[in-house]
């Protein structure tokens, strides 16, 4: 899904809109909803070592009425699909969907000839905003996904100066090569 | 005219104090949970994460408001208001220092308890009107819990009234002024001698925790059994109001415990009595409540009701009788 440019109300107040967007970006409450193995990584992300609460996103709400973000963490089977659709419909606007892991993106390891019950990708029936690849993605991956989603929601970057972050990467890799 | 204006100002300050506490105790709870679980907690948005509550508030207010099909509209909308308003009303009667009080009411104790029990009404409204089986079950649980724990709480408050001889909260504190041994929790040199007061404090503390639906007594919103409890159908600011009402009630419980047992604004060594001592004691109690929530697992509904009907109510009744006897003897 690209970015939609639908005005949210009749009266548009630029500053108020910006503040609301920042508010939304900084408190993305996910739905407590794990489907398969990727959910284990999602739990780890909420745990002490990675701690997504730093970004204000640790409030896993059990009720879809209070959630902003639906993280599809795992294999979507044909039996599960209507349930997920219902949960998505029950969430109030504005809401976002994240496809976490290869299963939710494209069927992943189940996209084979013999497959009879796995839906090949959550985007076949839901408007997915962010894809986090991996089988399973590491918790850092999910955090990156949330930070990217924050930018998508509000046009506001949490961490400025990405060049610096990229320039550090080769050196880390070089170090790892040396260790090997 | 001047009188009306001062009362208005006092009420506005009381509302602001309640809302401020409700918003920032949520952050304190999240950071506290982080510290207890060895993680930082929300610390990036603003210095020490201080911008997190306003950001959450903005998000909740800007979210779509859903009224479920077939819900009783009037009750559905009024329920969160009914939880938050009585909590704010109680703040009007609470004294924080000998000059810092919105209204000095002679029946302050009675008024606070009357408004505190109205909050349960909001929970029943929410559970009944959302037309959801989980919320209805949670509301029934909450009511049985509130009924069970209000009795020992009020009997304990009655014990205090018996000792102080007044229901004026200001006067109750005035009797415990001076140092630690004059406080009601351990009255060695005070006007009344009663060795049972530490138990009264324990009963009062447990009851105030259960009254506010806090873990380990949060059977009303047990996620494993009831999804989200009585506020399952509430999104947006309706849910926010339930949340804020809960924290406002915690503040009321801690404030009452401070007034009844810990000597209000008097200092443990008799030095510089003032509002700062009150705040230190109150926040120490609130911190203990948060600490308990992140340390103990949830009880079962049977364990919860048994604790009240089989232990706390008989104990508080015996306490009341013995206190009356002791007062007669000494
Ligand atoms: S992507 Fe891999 S880890 Fe995630 S649910 Fe599918 S099989 Fe499991």
Short mmCIF file of C-alpha atoms and ligand atoms in Angstrom, two decimals:
data_model
loop_
_atom_site.label_atom_id
_atom_site.label_comp_id
_atom_site.label_asym_id
_atom_site.label_seq_id
_atom_site.Cartn_x
_atom_site.Cartn_y
_atom_site.Cartn_z
CA UNK A 1 0.00 0.00 0.00
CA UNK A 2 1.34 3.41 -0.89
CA UNK A 3 0.67 6.47 1.18
CA UNK A 4 -2.90 7.63 0.94
CA UNK A 5 -3.63 11.31 0.84
CA UNK A 6 -7.15 11.38 2.16
CA UNK A 7 -8.00 14.37 4.37
CA UNK A 8 -9.20 13.11 7.71
CA UNK A 9 -11.62 15.90 8.51
CA UNK A 10 -13.36 18.75 6.77
CA UNK A 11 -11.40 21.38 8.66
CA UNK A 12 -7.66 21.01 8.23
CA UNK A 13 -5.39 22.51 10.87
CA UNK A 14 -1.78 21.96 9.88
CA UNK A 15 -0.15 22.20 13.31
CA UNK A 16 -2.85 20.20 15.06
CA UNK A 17 -2.55 17.54 12.37
CA UNK A 18 1.19 17.33 12.86
CA UNK A 19 0.82 17.00 16.62
CA UNK A 20 -1.79 14.28 16.23
CA UNK A 21 0.46 12.43 13.80
CA UNK A 22 3.40 12.57 16.20
CA UNK A 23 1.12 11.33 18.97
CA UNK A 24 0.00 8.41 16.85
CA UNK A 25 3.53 7.53 15.81
CA UNK A 26 4.78 7.45 19.37
CA UNK A 27 2.12 5.25 20.90
CA UNK A 28 1.52 2.40 18.48
CA UNK A 29 -0.26 -0.13 20.68
CA UNK A 30 -0.17 -3.58 19.06
CA UNK A 31 -2.88 -6.19 19.37
CA UNK A 32 -1.97 -9.20 21.54
CA UNK A 33 -2.11 -11.61 18.66
CA UNK A 34 0.54 -14.14 17.72
CA UNK A 35 -0.14 -16.90 15.22
CA UNK A 36 2.97 -19.03 14.80
CA UNK A 37 6.72 -19.15 15.49
CA UNK A 38 7.25 -15.47 14.62
CA UNK A 39 5.15 -14.61 17.68
CA UNK A 40 7.96 -15.94 19.86
CA UNK A 41 10.25 -13.29 18.37
CA UNK A 42 7.52 -10.71 18.95
CA UNK A 43 7.40 -11.69 22.64
CA UNK A 44 11.18 -11.43 22.81
CA UNK A 45 10.91 -7.91 21.39
CA UNK A 46 8.66 -6.97 24.27
CA UNK A 47 11.02 -8.61 26.76
CA UNK A 48 13.90 -7.15 28.71
CA UNK A 49 16.68 -7.59 26.19
CA UNK A 50 15.16 -5.69 23.28
CA UNK A 51 12.33 -3.80 25.00
CA UNK A 52 10.04 -2.14 22.51
CA UNK A 53 8.55 -0.17 25.41
CA UNK A 54 11.27 2.43 24.83
CA UNK A 55 9.27 3.60 21.83
CA UNK A 56 6.00 3.56 23.75
CA UNK A 57 4.86 0.49 21.81
CA UNK A 58 4.83 -2.12 24.58
CA UNK A 59 1.17 -1.71 25.51
CA UNK A 60 -0.12 -4.95 23.97
CA UNK A 61 -3.90 -4.52 24.13
CA UNK A 62 -5.98 -7.70 24.24
CA UNK A 63 -9.05 -5.99 22.79
CA UNK A 64 -8.96 -4.88 19.13
CA UNK A 65 -10.95 -1.76 20.06
CA UNK A 66 -7.92 -0.37 21.86
CA UNK A 67 -5.18 -1.44 19.43
CA UNK A 68 -3.59 0.60 16.64
CA UNK A 69 -1.31 -1.95 15.07
CA UNK A 70 -2.03 -5.49 13.93
CA UNK A 71 1.22 -7.44 13.77
CA UNK A 72 0.60 -10.57 11.71
CA UNK A 73 3.29 -12.69 13.32
CA UNK A 74 3.16 -16.07 11.69
CA UNK A 75 1.57 -18.42 9.20
CA UNK A 76 -1.91 -17.40 8.06
CA UNK A 77 -3.88 -20.55 7.39
CA UNK A 78 -7.12 -20.58 5.45
CA UNK A 79 -8.93 -21.44 8.67
CA UNK A 80 -7.40 -18.47 10.48
CA UNK A 81 -7.95 -15.96 7.71
CA UNK A 82 -11.59 -15.00 8.52
CA UNK A 83 -10.64 -14.54 12.17
CA UNK A 84 -7.84 -12.15 11.30
CA UNK A 85 -10.15 -10.28 8.94
CA UNK A 86 -12.71 -9.89 11.75
CA UNK A 87 -10.08 -8.64 14.16
CA UNK A 88 -8.88 -6.11 11.60
CA UNK A 89 -12.42 -4.91 10.98
CA UNK A 90 -13.01 -4.50 14.72
CA UNK A 91 -10.07 -2.15 15.15
CA UNK A 92 -11.00 1.53 15.08
CA UNK A 93 -9.40 3.88 12.57
CA UNK A 94 -6.60 4.83 12.16
CA UNK A 95 -5.03 1.35 12.09
CA UNK A 96 -1.96 -0.19 10.58
CA UNK A 97 -0.95 -3.70 9.64
CA UNK A 98 2.52 -5.16 9.79
CA UNK A 99 3.37 -8.43 8.04
CA UNK A 100 6.09 -10.01 10.14
CA UNK A 101 8.05 -12.91 8.74
CA UNK A 102 8.13 -14.64 5.37
CA UNK A 103 4.89 -16.53 6.01
CA UNK A 104 2.90 -13.35 6.44
CA UNK A 105 4.64 -11.73 3.48
CA UNK A 106 4.30 -14.45 0.86
CA UNK A 107 3.66 -17.83 2.43
CA UNK A 108 7.38 -18.29 3.07
CA UNK A 109 8.40 -21.94 3.45
CA UNK A 110 4.80 -23.01 2.77
CA UNK A 111 4.64 -21.58 -0.75
CA UNK A 112 5.11 -24.98 -2.34
CA UNK A 113 3.16 -27.15 -4.76
CA UNK A 114 1.75 -29.44 -2.06
CA UNK A 115 0.40 -26.55 0.02
CA UNK A 116 -3.34 -26.73 0.49
CA UNK A 117 -4.14 -24.63 3.56
CA UNK A 118 -1.77 -21.68 3.85
CA UNK A 119 -2.74 -18.24 2.57
CA UNK A 120 0.13 -16.94 0.46
CA UNK A 121 0.69 -13.60 2.12
CA UNK A 122 -1.38 -11.41 4.42
CA UNK A 123 -1.57 -8.75 1.72
CA UNK A 124 -3.94 -10.95 -0.23
CA UNK A 125 -6.74 -9.89 2.12
CA UNK A 126 -5.42 -7.01 4.28
CA UNK A 127 -3.83 -3.61 3.45
CA UNK A 128 -0.31 -4.27 4.77
CA UNK A 129 1.75 -1.17 5.56
CA UNK A 130 5.10 -2.61 6.57
CA UNK A 131 6.84 -5.86 5.67
CA UNK A 132 9.49 -7.26 8.00
CA UNK A 133 11.29 -10.13 6.21
CA UNK A 134 12.99 -13.07 7.86
CA UNK A 135 12.14 -16.55 9.07
CA UNK A 136 11.73 -15.42 11.78
CA UNK A 137 12.91 -11.80 11.74
CA UNK A 138 15.14 -10.94 14.64
CA UNK A 139 13.68 -8.65 17.32
CA UNK A 140 15.89 -5.87 15.95
CA UNK A 141 14.08 -6.40 12.65
CA UNK A 142 10.70 -5.91 14.27
CA UNK A 143 11.97 -2.79 16.05
CA UNK A 144 13.23 -1.47 12.72
CA UNK A 145 9.80 -2.20 11.27
CA UNK A 146 8.12 -0.22 14.04
CA UNK A 147 10.50 2.71 13.56
CA UNK A 148 9.82 2.66 9.80
CA UNK A 149 6.10 2.56 10.50
CA UNK A 150 6.47 5.60 12.76
CA UNK A 151 7.99 7.44 9.84
CA UNK A 152 5.20 6.26 7.55
CA UNK A 153 2.58 7.45 10.05
CA UNK A 154 4.00 10.87 10.74
CA UNK A 155 6.70 11.84 8.20
CA UNK A 156 8.93 12.23 11.24
CA UNK A 157 12.19 10.38 11.68
CA UNK A 158 12.97 9.04 15.11
CA UNK A 159 16.68 8.70 14.41
CA UNK A 160 18.19 11.46 12.35
CA UNK A 161 21.25 11.15 10.13
CA UNK A 162 20.96 7.67 8.65
CA UNK A 163 24.22 8.13 6.69
CA UNK A 164 26.16 7.89 9.89
CA UNK A 165 24.41 4.67 10.87
CA UNK A 166 25.11 3.16 7.43
CA UNK A 167 28.73 4.21 7.43
CA UNK A 168 29.24 2.30 10.65
CA UNK A 169 27.94 -0.94 9.21
CA UNK A 170 30.91 -1.94 6.98
CA UNK A 171 33.30 -1.42 9.83
CA UNK A 172 31.30 -3.80 12.02
CA UNK A 173 31.27 -6.31 9.21
CA UNK A 174 35.00 -5.88 8.65
CA UNK A 175 35.55 -6.52 12.33
CA UNK A 176 33.47 -9.67 12.17
CA UNK A 177 35.46 -10.83 9.14
CA UNK A 178 38.66 -10.27 11.02
CA UNK A 179 37.38 -12.35 13.94
CA UNK A 180 36.54 -15.19 11.58
CA UNK B 1 -18.74 36.58 44.74
CA UNK B 2 -15.19 36.23 46.09
CA UNK B 3 -16.22 33.06 47.89
CA UNK B 4 -17.67 31.57 44.71
CA UNK B 5 -14.49 32.38 42.83
CA UNK B 6 -12.25 30.78 45.46
CA UNK B 7 -14.39 27.65 45.48
CA UNK B 8 -14.25 27.53 41.68
CA UNK B 9 -10.47 27.92 41.73
CA UNK B 10 -10.13 25.21 44.36
CA UNK B 11 -12.26 22.82 42.34
CA UNK B 12 -10.26 23.52 39.17
CA UNK B 13 -7.01 22.84 41.03
CA UNK B 14 -8.48 19.60 42.40
CA UNK B 15 -9.42 18.49 38.87
CA UNK B 16 -5.99 19.41 37.50
CA UNK B 17 -4.28 17.55 40.34
CA UNK B 18 -6.37 14.43 39.70
CA UNK B 19 -5.75 14.50 35.96
CA UNK B 20 -2.03 15.19 36.35
CA UNK B 21 -1.64 12.30 38.76
CA UNK B 22 -3.68 9.95 36.61
CA UNK B 23 -1.61 10.74 33.52
CA UNK B 24 1.81 10.59 35.11
CA UNK B 25 1.16 7.58 37.32
CA UNK B 26 0.63 5.61 34.10
CA UNK B 27 4.15 6.60 33.10
CA UNK B 28 5.44 5.84 36.61
CA UNK B 29 3.82 2.44 36.36
CA UNK B 30 5.41 1.71 32.97
CA UNK B 31 8.83 2.91 34.06
CA UNK B 32 8.45 1.06 37.38
CA UNK B 33 7.56 -2.13 35.54
CA UNK B 34 10.65 -1.58 33.41
CA UNK B 35 12.91 -1.18 36.43
CA UNK B 36 11.46 -4.26 38.10
CA UNK B 37 11.91 -6.32 34.92
CA UNK B 38 15.41 -4.96 34.24
CA UNK B 39 14.60 -2.95 31.14
CA UNK B 40 14.45 0.80 30.60
CA UNK B 41 10.74 1.28 29.92
CA UNK B 42 9.44 4.22 27.82
CA UNK B 43 12.41 6.59 28.03
CA UNK B 44 12.95 8.01 24.54
CA UNK B 45 10.02 10.38 24.08
CA UNK B 46 11.11 13.50 25.90
CA UNK B 47 13.47 13.61 28.88
CA UNK B 48 12.99 10.40 30.91
CA UNK B 49 9.98 9.63 28.71
CA UNK B 50 8.04 12.51 30.25
CA UNK B 51 6.26 13.23 26.96
CA UNK B 52 4.78 9.74 26.73
CA UNK B 53 1.49 10.44 28.63
CA UNK B 54 0.53 13.49 26.54
CA UNK B 55 1.39 11.62 23.32
CA UNK B 56 -0.76 8.67 24.39
CA UNK B 57 -3.54 11.08 25.29
CA UNK B 58 -3.38 12.79 21.90
CA UNK B 59 -3.51 9.45 20.15
CA UNK B 60 -6.45 8.21 22.20
CA UNK B 61 -8.39 11.42 21.59
CA UNK B 62 -7.75 11.31 17.85
CA UNK B 63 -8.93 7.72 17.49
CA UNK B 64 -12.23 6.70 16.01
CA UNK B 65 -15.09 6.32 18.47
CA UNK B 66 -16.96 3.06 17.96
CA UNK B 67 -20.33 2.45 19.55
CA UNK B 68 -21.15 -1.21 19.02
CA UNK B 69 -24.34 -2.19 17.26
CA UNK B 70 -27.11 -2.86 19.76
CA UNK B 71 -25.32 -1.20 22.64
CA UNK B 72 -27.34 0.93 25.03
CA UNK B 73 -26.04 4.26 23.78
CA UNK B 74 -26.78 6.44 26.79
CA UNK B 75 -25.32 4.01 29.30
CA UNK B 76 -22.38 3.22 27.02
CA UNK B 77 -21.34 6.86 26.81
CA UNK B 78 -22.03 7.73 30.43
CA UNK B 79 -20.09 4.81 31.93
CA UNK B 80 -16.52 6.23 31.59
CA UNK B 81 -17.73 9.60 32.88
CA UNK B 82 -19.30 7.85 35.86
CA UNK B 83 -15.96 6.26 36.67
CA UNK B 84 -13.88 9.44 36.36
CA UNK B 85 -16.22 12.08 37.86
CA UNK B 86 -16.74 10.61 41.36
CA UNK B 87 -12.99 10.08 41.61
CA UNK B 88 -12.39 13.76 40.87
CA UNK B 89 -15.18 14.78 43.26
CA UNK B 90 -13.48 12.96 46.12
CA UNK B 91 -10.38 15.10 45.66
CA UNK B 92 -12.36 18.16 46.74
CA UNK B 93 -12.58 16.85 50.31
CA UNK B 94 -9.02 15.56 50.69
CA UNK B 95 -6.69 17.72 52.82
CA UNK B 96 -3.03 17.81 51.76
CA UNK B 97 -1.87 20.23 54.41
CA UNK B 98 -3.47 22.43 57.06
CA UNK B 99 -4.08 25.11 54.43
CA UNK B 100 -4.11 23.06 51.20
CA UNK B 101 -7.62 21.73 50.90
CA UNK B 102 -10.37 22.56 48.44
CA UNK B 103 -13.22 22.36 50.94
CA UNK B 104 -13.06 21.48 54.61
CA UNK B 105 -16.15 19.32 54.98
CA UNK B 106 -17.26 18.02 58.36
CA UNK B 107 -18.36 14.68 56.88
CA UNK B 108 -15.34 14.45 54.58
CA UNK B 109 -14.73 10.79 55.34
CA UNK B 110 -18.32 9.90 54.53
CA UNK B 111 -18.27 11.90 51.32
CA UNK B 112 -15.08 10.27 50.01
CA UNK B 113 -16.46 6.79 50.60
CA UNK B 114 -19.83 7.68 49.10
CA UNK B 115 -18.19 8.87 45.89
CA UNK B 116 -15.74 5.98 45.84
CA UNK B 117 -18.57 3.46 45.74
CA UNK B 118 -20.18 5.30 42.82
CA UNK B 119 -17.30 4.27 40.59
CA UNK B 120 -18.60 0.69 40.67
CA UNK B 121 -21.78 1.98 39.06
CA UNK B 122 -19.77 3.05 36.02
CA UNK B 123 -18.23 -0.40 35.74
CA UNK B 124 -21.67 -2.04 35.85
CA UNK B 125 -22.94 0.39 33.21
CA UNK B 126 -19.95 -0.36 30.98
CA UNK B 127 -20.31 -4.11 31.35
CA UNK B 128 -24.04 -4.16 30.78
CA UNK B 129 -24.34 -1.65 27.97
CA UNK B 130 -21.58 -2.88 25.64
CA UNK B 131 -23.54 -6.01 24.76
CA UNK B 132 -20.60 -8.33 25.07
CA UNK B 133 -20.55 -11.48 27.16
CA UNK B 134 -17.01 -10.94 28.41
CA UNK B 135 -17.69 -7.41 29.59
CA UNK B 136 -20.88 -8.53 31.35
CA UNK B 137 -19.06 -11.31 33.18
CA UNK B 138 -16.24 -8.93 34.13
CA UNK B 139 -18.73 -6.38 35.44
CA UNK B 140 -20.38 -9.03 37.64
CA UNK B 141 -17.00 -10.01 39.01
CA UNK B 142 -16.10 -6.41 39.67
CA UNK B 143 -19.33 -5.81 41.57
CA UNK B 144 -18.93 -8.88 43.77
CA UNK B 145 -15.37 -7.79 44.43
CA UNK B 146 -16.36 -4.21 45.25
CA UNK B 147 -19.12 -5.34 47.61
CA UNK B 148 -16.81 -7.80 49.32
CA UNK B 149 -13.97 -5.33 49.90
CA UNK B 150 -15.97 -2.20 50.65
CA UNK B 151 -17.28 -3.73 53.89
CA UNK B 152 -13.93 -4.32 55.64
CA UNK B 153 -12.64 -1.01 54.27
CA UNK B 154 -15.54 0.95 55.74
CA UNK B 155 -15.41 -0.97 59.03
CA UNK B 156 -11.73 -0.02 59.29
CA UNK B 157 -12.60 3.60 58.56
CA UNK B 158 -15.22 3.27 61.32
CA UNK B 159 -12.49 2.15 63.71
CA UNK B 160 -10.58 5.32 62.88
CA UNK B 161 -13.69 7.42 63.39
CA UNK B 162 -14.25 5.76 66.75
CA UNK B 163 -10.73 6.64 67.85
CA UNK B 164 -10.72 10.17 66.47
CA UNK B 165 -14.30 10.97 67.41
CA UNK B 166 -14.85 12.88 64.18
CA UNK B 167 -15.37 12.35 60.45
CA UNK B 168 -13.55 15.56 59.57
CA UNK B 169 -10.39 14.49 57.71
CA UNK B 170 -8.59 17.65 58.81
CA UNK B 171 -9.30 16.91 62.46
CA UNK B 172 -8.23 13.28 62.11
CA UNK B 173 -4.78 14.44 60.96
CA UNK B 174 -4.60 17.16 63.60
CA UNK B 175 -4.89 14.51 66.30
CA UNK B 176 -1.85 12.66 64.96
CA UNK B 177 0.46 15.65 64.70
CA UNK B 178 3.94 15.48 66.17
CA UNK B 179 6.23 12.50 65.72
CA UNK B 180 5.92 8.89 64.54
CA UNK B 181 4.58 7.46 67.80
CA UNK B 182 1.53 9.70 67.65
CA UNK B 183 0.44 8.36 64.28
CA UNK B 184 -2.49 6.02 64.11
CA UNK B 185 -0.45 3.18 62.67
CA UNK B 186 1.59 2.89 65.87
CA UNK B 187 -0.06 5.05 68.55
CA UNK B 188 2.26 4.73 71.53
CA UNK B 189 2.07 8.28 72.90
CA UNK B 190 -0.99 9.56 71.05
CA UNK B 191 -4.32 10.45 72.55
CA UNK B 192 -5.49 6.88 72.02
CA UNK B 193 -3.58 3.70 72.69
CA UNK B 194 -4.45 0.82 70.47
CA UNK B 195 -2.13 -2.06 69.69
CA UNK B 196 -4.40 -3.31 66.88
CA UNK B 197 -3.77 -0.41 64.52
CA UNK B 198 -1.02 -2.05 62.41
CA UNK B 199 -3.53 -4.78 61.51
CA UNK B 200 -6.11 -2.14 60.64
CA UNK B 201 -3.58 -0.53 58.33
CA UNK B 202 -2.92 -3.88 56.64
CA UNK B 203 -6.65 -4.51 56.14
CA UNK B 204 -7.15 -1.00 54.80
CA UNK B 205 -4.22 -1.31 52.41
CA UNK B 206 -5.35 -4.66 51.00
CA UNK B 207 -8.90 -3.37 50.59
CA UNK B 208 -7.87 -0.18 48.85
CA UNK B 209 -5.85 -2.26 46.42
CA UNK B 210 -8.79 -4.57 45.73
CA UNK B 211 -11.22 -1.65 45.48
CA UNK B 212 -9.24 -0.12 42.63
CA UNK B 213 -9.11 -3.41 40.70
CA UNK B 214 -5.35 -3.62 40.94
CA UNK B 215 -3.26 -6.73 40.48
CA UNK B 216 -3.11 -9.16 42.23
CA UNK B 217 -6.86 -8.52 42.51
CA UNK B 218 -7.60 -7.37 38.95
CA UNK B 219 -10.13 -10.09 38.25
CA UNK B 220 -12.29 -7.54 36.41
CA UNK B 221 -9.86 -7.35 33.53
CA UNK B 222 -8.15 -10.73 33.60
CA UNK B 223 -6.76 -10.92 30.06
CA UNK B 224 -6.44 -14.69 30.04
CA UNK B 225 -10.12 -15.27 30.78
CA UNK B 226 -12.05 -12.14 29.85
CA UNK B 227 -10.00 -10.60 26.99
CA UNK B 228 -9.96 -7.06 28.43
CA UNK B 229 -12.67 -7.08 31.07
CA UNK B 230 -15.46 -4.56 31.39
CA UNK B 231 -13.85 -2.05 28.98
CA UNK B 232 -13.48 -4.55 26.15
CA UNK B 233 -15.71 -2.56 23.78
CA UNK B 234 -14.22 0.83 24.66
CA UNK B 235 -11.58 2.27 22.42
CA UNK B 236 -10.41 5.85 22.13
CA UNK B 237 -10.81 8.20 25.11
CA UNK B 238 -13.54 6.11 26.75
CA UNK B 239 -10.87 3.57 27.51
CA UNK B 240 -8.53 6.40 28.49
CA UNK B 241 -11.05 7.64 31.05
CA UNK B 242 -11.37 4.16 32.59
CA UNK B 243 -7.61 4.03 32.86
CA UNK B 244 -7.36 7.49 34.39
CA UNK B 245 -10.20 6.72 36.80
CA UNK B 246 -8.31 3.69 38.04
CA UNK B 247 -5.21 5.75 38.76
CA UNK B 248 -7.20 8.56 40.37
CA UNK B 249 -8.72 5.93 42.68
CA UNK B 250 -5.26 4.69 43.57
CA UNK B 251 -4.30 8.22 44.57
CA UNK B 252 -7.45 8.48 46.70
CA UNK B 253 -6.70 5.17 48.41
CA UNK B 254 -3.10 6.20 49.15
CA UNK B 255 -4.22 9.62 50.36
CA UNK B 256 -6.78 8.10 52.73
CA UNK B 257 -4.22 5.64 54.08
CA UNK B 258 -1.86 8.57 54.71
CA UNK B 259 -4.56 10.59 56.46
CA UNK B 260 -5.90 7.74 58.58
CA UNK B 261 -2.71 5.98 59.57
CA UNK B 262 0.44 7.86 58.65
CA UNK B 263 -0.26 11.19 60.23
CA UNK B 264 -0.99 13.21 57.09
CA UNK B 265 1.41 16.13 56.78
CA UNK B 266 3.20 15.61 60.09
CA UNK B 267 6.87 14.68 60.06
CA UNK B 268 8.16 11.44 61.64
CA UNK B 269 10.61 13.45 63.79
CA UNK B 270 8.37 16.40 64.44
CA UNK B 271 10.33 18.73 62.12
CA UNK B 272 8.92 21.04 59.43
CA UNK B 273 5.44 19.55 59.03
CA UNK B 274 4.03 20.41 55.64
CA UNK B 275 2.61 19.24 52.36
CA UNK B 276 5.97 17.70 51.29
CA UNK B 277 5.74 15.04 54.00
CA UNK B 278 2.25 14.24 52.83
CA UNK B 279 3.44 13.78 49.23
CA UNK B 280 6.40 11.63 50.31
CA UNK B 281 4.13 9.29 52.28
CA UNK B 282 1.48 9.19 49.57
CA UNK B 283 3.90 8.38 46.76
CA UNK B 284 5.63 5.77 48.91
CA UNK B 285 2.30 3.97 49.26
CA UNK B 286 1.58 4.34 45.53
CA UNK B 287 5.01 2.96 44.72
CA UNK B 288 4.29 -0.05 46.95
CA UNK B 289 1.05 -0.64 45.06
CA UNK B 290 2.89 -0.55 41.71
CA UNK B 291 5.61 -2.78 43.12
CA UNK B 292 3.06 -5.36 44.26
CA UNK B 293 1.39 -5.38 40.86
CA UNK B 294 4.59 -6.32 39.05
CA UNK B 295 5.64 -8.87 41.67
CA UNK B 296 2.61 -11.02 42.41
CA UNK B 297 0.56 -13.15 40.03
CA UNK B 298 -3.22 -12.73 39.82
CA UNK B 299 -5.40 -14.60 42.33
CA UNK B 300 -8.46 -16.64 41.40
CA UNK B 301 -11.95 -15.25 41.94
CA UNK B 302 -12.60 -17.81 44.72
CA UNK B 303 -9.38 -16.93 46.49
CA UNK B 304 -10.27 -13.28 46.23
CA UNK B 305 -13.77 -13.64 47.69
CA UNK B 306 -12.63 -16.10 50.36
CA UNK B 307 -9.95 -13.67 51.49
CA UNK B 308 -12.56 -11.00 52.01
CA UNK B 309 -15.55 -12.91 53.46
CA UNK B 310 -13.59 -15.42 55.55
CA UNK B 311 -10.63 -13.37 56.76
CA UNK B 312 -10.87 -9.63 56.26
CA UNK B 313 -14.49 -9.00 57.29
CA UNK B 314 -14.33 -11.06 60.53
CA UNK B 315 -10.91 -9.61 61.33
CA UNK B 316 -12.07 -6.04 60.83
CA UNK B 317 -15.22 -6.63 62.90
CA UNK B 318 -13.18 -8.09 65.75
CA UNK B 319 -10.83 -5.16 65.38
CA UNK B 320 -13.70 -2.71 65.72
CA UNK B 321 -15.09 -4.43 68.82
CA UNK B 322 -11.69 -4.69 70.51
CA UNK B 323 -10.97 -1.05 69.73
CA UNK B 324 -14.24 -0.03 71.33
CA UNK B 325 -13.36 -2.15 74.37
CA UNK B 326 -9.87 -0.70 74.64
CA UNK B 327 -11.22 2.82 74.39
CA UNK B 328 -13.63 2.09 77.22
CA UNK B 329 -10.90 0.63 79.45
CA UNK B 330 -8.22 3.31 78.94
S1 LIG C 1 8.21 -16.91 8.75
FE1 LIG C 1 9.30 -18.67 9.59
S2 LIG C 1 9.38 -18.23 11.79
FE2 LIG C 1 7.81 -16.90 10.94
S3 LIG C 1 5.91 -18.02 11.17
FE3 LIG C 1 6.69 -18.49 9.14
S4 LIG C 1 7.86 -20.37 9.43
FE4 LIG C 1 7.56 -19.48 11.45
#
